[in-house]
PDB file of C-alpha atoms in Angstrom:
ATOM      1  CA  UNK A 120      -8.246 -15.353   8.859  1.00 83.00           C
ATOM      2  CA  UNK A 121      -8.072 -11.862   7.152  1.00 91.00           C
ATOM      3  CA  UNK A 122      -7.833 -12.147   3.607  1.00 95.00           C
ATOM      4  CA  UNK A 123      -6.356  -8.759   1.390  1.00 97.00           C
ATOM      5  CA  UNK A 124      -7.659  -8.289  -2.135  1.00 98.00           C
ATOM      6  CA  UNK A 125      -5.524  -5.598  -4.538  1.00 98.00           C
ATOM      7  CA  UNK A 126      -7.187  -4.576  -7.639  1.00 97.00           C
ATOM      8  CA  UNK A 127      -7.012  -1.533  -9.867  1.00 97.00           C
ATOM      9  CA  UNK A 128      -3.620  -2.262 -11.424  1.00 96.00           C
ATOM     10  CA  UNK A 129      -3.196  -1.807 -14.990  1.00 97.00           C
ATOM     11  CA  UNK A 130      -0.928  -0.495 -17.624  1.00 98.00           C
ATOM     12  CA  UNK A 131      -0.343   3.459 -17.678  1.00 98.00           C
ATOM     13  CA  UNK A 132       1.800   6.216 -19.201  1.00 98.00           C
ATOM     14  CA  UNK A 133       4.168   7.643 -17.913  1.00 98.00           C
ATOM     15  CA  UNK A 134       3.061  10.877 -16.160  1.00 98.00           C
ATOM     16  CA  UNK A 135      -0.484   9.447 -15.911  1.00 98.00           C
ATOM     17  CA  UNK A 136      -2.173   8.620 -12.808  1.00 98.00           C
ATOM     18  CA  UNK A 137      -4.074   5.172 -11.317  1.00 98.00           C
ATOM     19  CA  UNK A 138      -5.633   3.920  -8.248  1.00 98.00           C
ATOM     20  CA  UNK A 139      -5.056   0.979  -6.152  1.00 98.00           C
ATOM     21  CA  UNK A 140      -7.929  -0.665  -3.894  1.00 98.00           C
ATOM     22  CA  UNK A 141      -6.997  -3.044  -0.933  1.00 98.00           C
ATOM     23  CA  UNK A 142      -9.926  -4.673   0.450  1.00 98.00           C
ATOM     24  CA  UNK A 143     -10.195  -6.674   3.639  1.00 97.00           C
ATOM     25  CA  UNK A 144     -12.598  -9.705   4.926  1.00 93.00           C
ATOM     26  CA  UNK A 145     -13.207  -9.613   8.808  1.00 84.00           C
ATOM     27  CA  UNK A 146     -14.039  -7.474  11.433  1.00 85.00           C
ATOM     28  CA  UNK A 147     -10.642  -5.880  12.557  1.00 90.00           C
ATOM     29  CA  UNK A 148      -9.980  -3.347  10.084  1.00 92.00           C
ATOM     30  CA  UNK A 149     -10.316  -1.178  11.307  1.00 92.00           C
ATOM     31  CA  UNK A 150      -7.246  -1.293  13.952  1.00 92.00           C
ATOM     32  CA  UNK A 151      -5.083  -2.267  11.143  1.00 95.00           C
ATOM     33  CA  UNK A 152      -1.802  -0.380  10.432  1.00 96.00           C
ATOM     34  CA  UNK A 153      -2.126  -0.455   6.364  1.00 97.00           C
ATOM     35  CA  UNK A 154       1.247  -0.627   4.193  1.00 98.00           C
ATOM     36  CA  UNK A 155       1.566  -0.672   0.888  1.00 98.00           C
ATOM     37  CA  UNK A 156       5.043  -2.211  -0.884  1.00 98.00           C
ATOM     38  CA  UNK A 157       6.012  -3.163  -4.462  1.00 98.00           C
ATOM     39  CA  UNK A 158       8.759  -5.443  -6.020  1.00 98.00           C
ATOM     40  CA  UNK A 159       9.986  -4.586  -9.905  1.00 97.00           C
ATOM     41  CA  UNK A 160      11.047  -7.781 -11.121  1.00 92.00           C
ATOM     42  CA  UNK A 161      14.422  -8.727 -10.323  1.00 94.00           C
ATOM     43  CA  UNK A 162      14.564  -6.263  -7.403  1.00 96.00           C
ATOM     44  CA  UNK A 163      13.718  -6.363  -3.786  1.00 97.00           C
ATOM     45  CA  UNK A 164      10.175  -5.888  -2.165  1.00 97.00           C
ATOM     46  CA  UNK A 165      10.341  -2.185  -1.959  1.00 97.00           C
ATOM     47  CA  UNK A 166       7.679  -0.114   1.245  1.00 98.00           C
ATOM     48  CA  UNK A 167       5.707   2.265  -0.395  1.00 98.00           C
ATOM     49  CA  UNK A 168       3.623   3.708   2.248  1.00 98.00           C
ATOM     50  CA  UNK A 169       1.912   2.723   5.102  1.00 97.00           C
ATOM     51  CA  UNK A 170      -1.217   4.529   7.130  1.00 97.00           C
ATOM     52  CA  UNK A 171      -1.766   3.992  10.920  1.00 96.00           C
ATOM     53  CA  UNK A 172      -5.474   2.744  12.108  1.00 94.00           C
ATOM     54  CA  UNK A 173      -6.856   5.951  12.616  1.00 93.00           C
ATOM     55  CA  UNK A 174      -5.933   7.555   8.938  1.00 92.00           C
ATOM     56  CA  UNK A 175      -3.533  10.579  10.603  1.00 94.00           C
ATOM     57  CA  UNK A 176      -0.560   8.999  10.769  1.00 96.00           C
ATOM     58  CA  UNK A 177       1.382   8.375   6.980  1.00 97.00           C
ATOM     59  CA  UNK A 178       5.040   7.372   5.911  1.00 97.00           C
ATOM     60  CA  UNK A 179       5.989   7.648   2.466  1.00 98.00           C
ATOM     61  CA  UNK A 180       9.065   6.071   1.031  1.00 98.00           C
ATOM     62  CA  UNK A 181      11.331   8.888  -0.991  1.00 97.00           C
ATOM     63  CA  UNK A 182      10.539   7.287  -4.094  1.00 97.00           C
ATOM     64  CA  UNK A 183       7.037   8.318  -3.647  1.00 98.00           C
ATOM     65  CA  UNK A 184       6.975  11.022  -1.810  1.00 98.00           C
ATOM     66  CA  UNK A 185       4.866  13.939  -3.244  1.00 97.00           C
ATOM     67  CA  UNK A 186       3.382  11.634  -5.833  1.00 98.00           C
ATOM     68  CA  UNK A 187       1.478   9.013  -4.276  1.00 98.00           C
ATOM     69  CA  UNK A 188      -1.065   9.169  -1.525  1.00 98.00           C
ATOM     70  CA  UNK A 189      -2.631   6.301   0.897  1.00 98.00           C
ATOM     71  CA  UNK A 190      -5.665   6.346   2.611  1.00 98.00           C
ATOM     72  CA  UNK A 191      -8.794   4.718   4.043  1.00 97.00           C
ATOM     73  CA  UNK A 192     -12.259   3.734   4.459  1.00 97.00           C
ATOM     74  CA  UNK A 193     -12.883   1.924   7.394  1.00 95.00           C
ATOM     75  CA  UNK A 194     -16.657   1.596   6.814  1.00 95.00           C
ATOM     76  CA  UNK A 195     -15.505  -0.226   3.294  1.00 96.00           C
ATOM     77  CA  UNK A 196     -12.446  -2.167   4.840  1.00 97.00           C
ATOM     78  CA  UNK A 197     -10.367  -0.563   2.155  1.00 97.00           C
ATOM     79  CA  UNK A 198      -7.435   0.827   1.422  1.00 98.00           C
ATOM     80  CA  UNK A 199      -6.337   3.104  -1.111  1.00 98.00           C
ATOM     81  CA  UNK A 200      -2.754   4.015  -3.123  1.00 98.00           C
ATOM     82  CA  UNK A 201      -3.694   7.125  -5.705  1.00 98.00           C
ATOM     83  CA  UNK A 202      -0.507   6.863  -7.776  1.00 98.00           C
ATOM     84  CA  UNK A 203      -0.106  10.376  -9.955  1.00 98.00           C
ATOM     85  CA  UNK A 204       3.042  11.357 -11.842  1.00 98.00           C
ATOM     86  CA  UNK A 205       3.309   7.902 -12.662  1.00 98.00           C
ATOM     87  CA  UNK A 206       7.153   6.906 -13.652  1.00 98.00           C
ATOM     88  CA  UNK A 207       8.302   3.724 -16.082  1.00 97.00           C
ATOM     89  CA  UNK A 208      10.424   2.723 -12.822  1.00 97.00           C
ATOM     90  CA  UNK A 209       7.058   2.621 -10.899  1.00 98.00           C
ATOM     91  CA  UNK A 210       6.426  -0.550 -12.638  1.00 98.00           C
ATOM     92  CA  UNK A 211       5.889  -3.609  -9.965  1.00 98.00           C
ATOM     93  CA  UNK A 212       3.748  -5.427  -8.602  1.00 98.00           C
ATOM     94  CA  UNK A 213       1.462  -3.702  -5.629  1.00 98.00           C
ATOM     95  CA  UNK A 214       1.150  -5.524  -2.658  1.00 98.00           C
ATOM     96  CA  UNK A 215      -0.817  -4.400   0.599  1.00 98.00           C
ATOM     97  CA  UNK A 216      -0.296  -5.725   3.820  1.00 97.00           C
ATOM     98  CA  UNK A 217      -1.610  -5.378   7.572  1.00 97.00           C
ATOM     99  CA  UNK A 218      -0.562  -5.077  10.776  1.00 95.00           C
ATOM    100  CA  UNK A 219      -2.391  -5.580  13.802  1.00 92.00           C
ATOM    101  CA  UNK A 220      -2.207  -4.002  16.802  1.00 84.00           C
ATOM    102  CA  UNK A 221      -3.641  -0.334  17.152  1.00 84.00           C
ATOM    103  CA  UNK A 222      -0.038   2.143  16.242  1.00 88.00           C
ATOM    104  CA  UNK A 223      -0.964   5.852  16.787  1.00 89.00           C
ATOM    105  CA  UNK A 224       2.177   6.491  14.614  1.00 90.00           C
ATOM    106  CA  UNK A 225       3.936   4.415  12.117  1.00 93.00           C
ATOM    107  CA  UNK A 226       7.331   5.287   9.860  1.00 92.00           C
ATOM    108  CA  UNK A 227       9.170   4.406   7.009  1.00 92.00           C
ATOM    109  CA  UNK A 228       9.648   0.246   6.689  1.00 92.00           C
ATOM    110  CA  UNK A 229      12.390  -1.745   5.575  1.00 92.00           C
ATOM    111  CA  UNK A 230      10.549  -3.999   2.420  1.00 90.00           C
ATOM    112  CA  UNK A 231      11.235  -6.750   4.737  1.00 88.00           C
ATOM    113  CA  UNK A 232       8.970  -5.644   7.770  1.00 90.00           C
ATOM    114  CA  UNK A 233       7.215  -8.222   9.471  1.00 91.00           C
ATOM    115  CA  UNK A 234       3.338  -8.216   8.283  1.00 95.00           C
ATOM    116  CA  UNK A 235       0.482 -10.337   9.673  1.00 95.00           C
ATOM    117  CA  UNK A 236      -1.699 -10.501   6.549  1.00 96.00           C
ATOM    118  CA  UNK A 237      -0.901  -9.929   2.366  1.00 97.00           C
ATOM    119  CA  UNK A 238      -2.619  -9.519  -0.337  1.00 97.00           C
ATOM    120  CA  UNK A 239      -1.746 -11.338  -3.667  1.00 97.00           C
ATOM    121  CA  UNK A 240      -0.842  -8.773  -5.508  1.00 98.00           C
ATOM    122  CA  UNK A 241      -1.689  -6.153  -8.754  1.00 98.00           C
ATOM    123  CA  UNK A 242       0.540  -5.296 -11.502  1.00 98.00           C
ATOM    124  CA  UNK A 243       1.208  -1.796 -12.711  1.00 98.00           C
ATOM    125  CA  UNK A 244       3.511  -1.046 -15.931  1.00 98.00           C
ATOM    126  CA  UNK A 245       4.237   1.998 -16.671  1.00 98.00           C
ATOM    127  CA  UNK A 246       4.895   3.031 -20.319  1.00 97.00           C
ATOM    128  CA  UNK A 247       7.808   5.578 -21.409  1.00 94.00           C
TER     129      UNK A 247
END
């Protein structure tokens, strides 16, 4: 069983900048398509961004485009969200997710894509 732990959440300004962390137990990480979504309260899970196995394929939602970045260390079975240009309707909590199977290329995501593993979730608020 693959287990996904978020951390680096926090509260933020607006127009200031944080990090995510996603990091994964077992030994398939490495073949992972890597997604990151969020849901503001009230609202729908919303995809984020999402990073194919090998690091050079990425899909950013419109959203986010331009302001936030994913990557990954496969060495450190992580995976990263570096949020800049942060905006009060950024506020949600961060989920990442997995999907196996090695995808040379993945796309933009409907917030209801199927996902073999989840994390639990961080929160980021950002202040106006």
């Amino acid at each position: 069983q693959v287990q996904l732990v978020e951390s680096g959440g926090g509260l933020v300004q607006a127009g200031g900048s944080l990090g995510l962390s996603c990091t994964a137990s077992g030994r398939s990480f490495s073949t992972y398509t890597m997604v990151w979504f969020r849901q503001a309260p009230g609202k729908e899970r919303e995809f984020i961004a999402a990073l194919n196995w090998s690091g050079l394929s990425t899909a950013y939602a419109d959203s986010v485009k331009g302001r936030f970045t994913i990557s990954r260390d496969n060495a450190r079975k992580t995976v990263y969200l570096q949020m800049n240009s942060l905006k009060p309707e950024d506020t949600a909590v961060y989920y990442c997710a997995a999907k196996t199977g090695m995808s040379h290329y993945v796309e933009v995501m409907d917030g209801n894509a199927g996902m073999d593993y989840w994390g639990k979730g961080t929160l980021v608020t950002v202040s106006s």
